[in-house]
């Protein structure tokens, strides 16, 4: 309200919407929740604030494939076109005058991560036994049989792929895009070593390995 000649007059104020913002260290693998680096074609989760439907994520001018968005979290598939890049500016935007402050992040050819049963990035893997049933302590895999693992971050350059269970090199029967799932989701069909017991799984793509602490259940 303003006062003119002794009378109160209404005044209209327009407050602009706050711009989106990416949280510090808020760009993470959607599988392992490891941060500080991304890879082409990787499924990512971004944390921050003021995210809204219709926003896009820009990686040095390349737009990511959107998966979902909430006010404080969104998920995208990093552009495959980042292959060969060493770094990228990441921006959440609706248009050129309503965007987040750029976050500069390193780009690796691969940054493998395994999905887990509780989506925490640690503990029991999101895995299937050879018969298609869910692997769990109550339903363990049999040694010598095949388990199916899921991950992201294997890169787009056909990098050498290895899977280790309890440090033992597994036979990998298939490693690539998971049939019927979103782009960036990897499927790994591997044979459980005969001498595996603990069931800790590590996925190597190129020179990079997934974080430790992911397990499958193995029948004794």
Short mmCIF file of C-alpha atoms in Angstrom, two decimals, residues 29 33 41-42 51 64-65 72 74-75 91 95 110 115 151 166 168 171 178 194:
data_model
loop_
_atom_site.label_atom_id
_atom_site.label_comp_id
_atom_site.label_asym_id
_atom_site.label_seq_id
_atom_site.Cartn_x
_atom_site.Cartn_y
_atom_site.Cartn_z
CA UNK A 29 24.94 -42.10 -10.10
CA UNK A 33 24.96 -42.68 -5.48
CA UNK A 41 24.80 -42.50 -21.25
CA UNK A 42 24.76 -42.88 -17.46
CA UNK A 51 12.90 -28.12 -9.89
CA UNK A 64 19.74 -35.12 -21.32
CA UNK A 65 16.85 -37.56 -21.60
CA UNK A 72 14.12 -31.42 -4.97
CA UNK A 74 15.29 -35.28 -10.80
CA UNK A 75 16.72 -38.08 -12.90
CA UNK A 91 22.66 -26.66 -15.96
CA UNK A 95 14.80 -21.18 -20.72
CA UNK A 110 32.71 -45.11 -17.86
CA UNK A 115 21.60 -51.11 -8.76
CA UNK A 151 23.62 -51.23 -13.50
CA UNK A 166 34.55 -62.33 -4.23
CA UNK A 168 37.12 -63.96 -8.83
CA UNK A 171 32.28 -65.61 -17.06
CA UNK A 178 19.03 -54.09 -20.67
CA UNK A 194 32.27 -72.37 -7.92
#
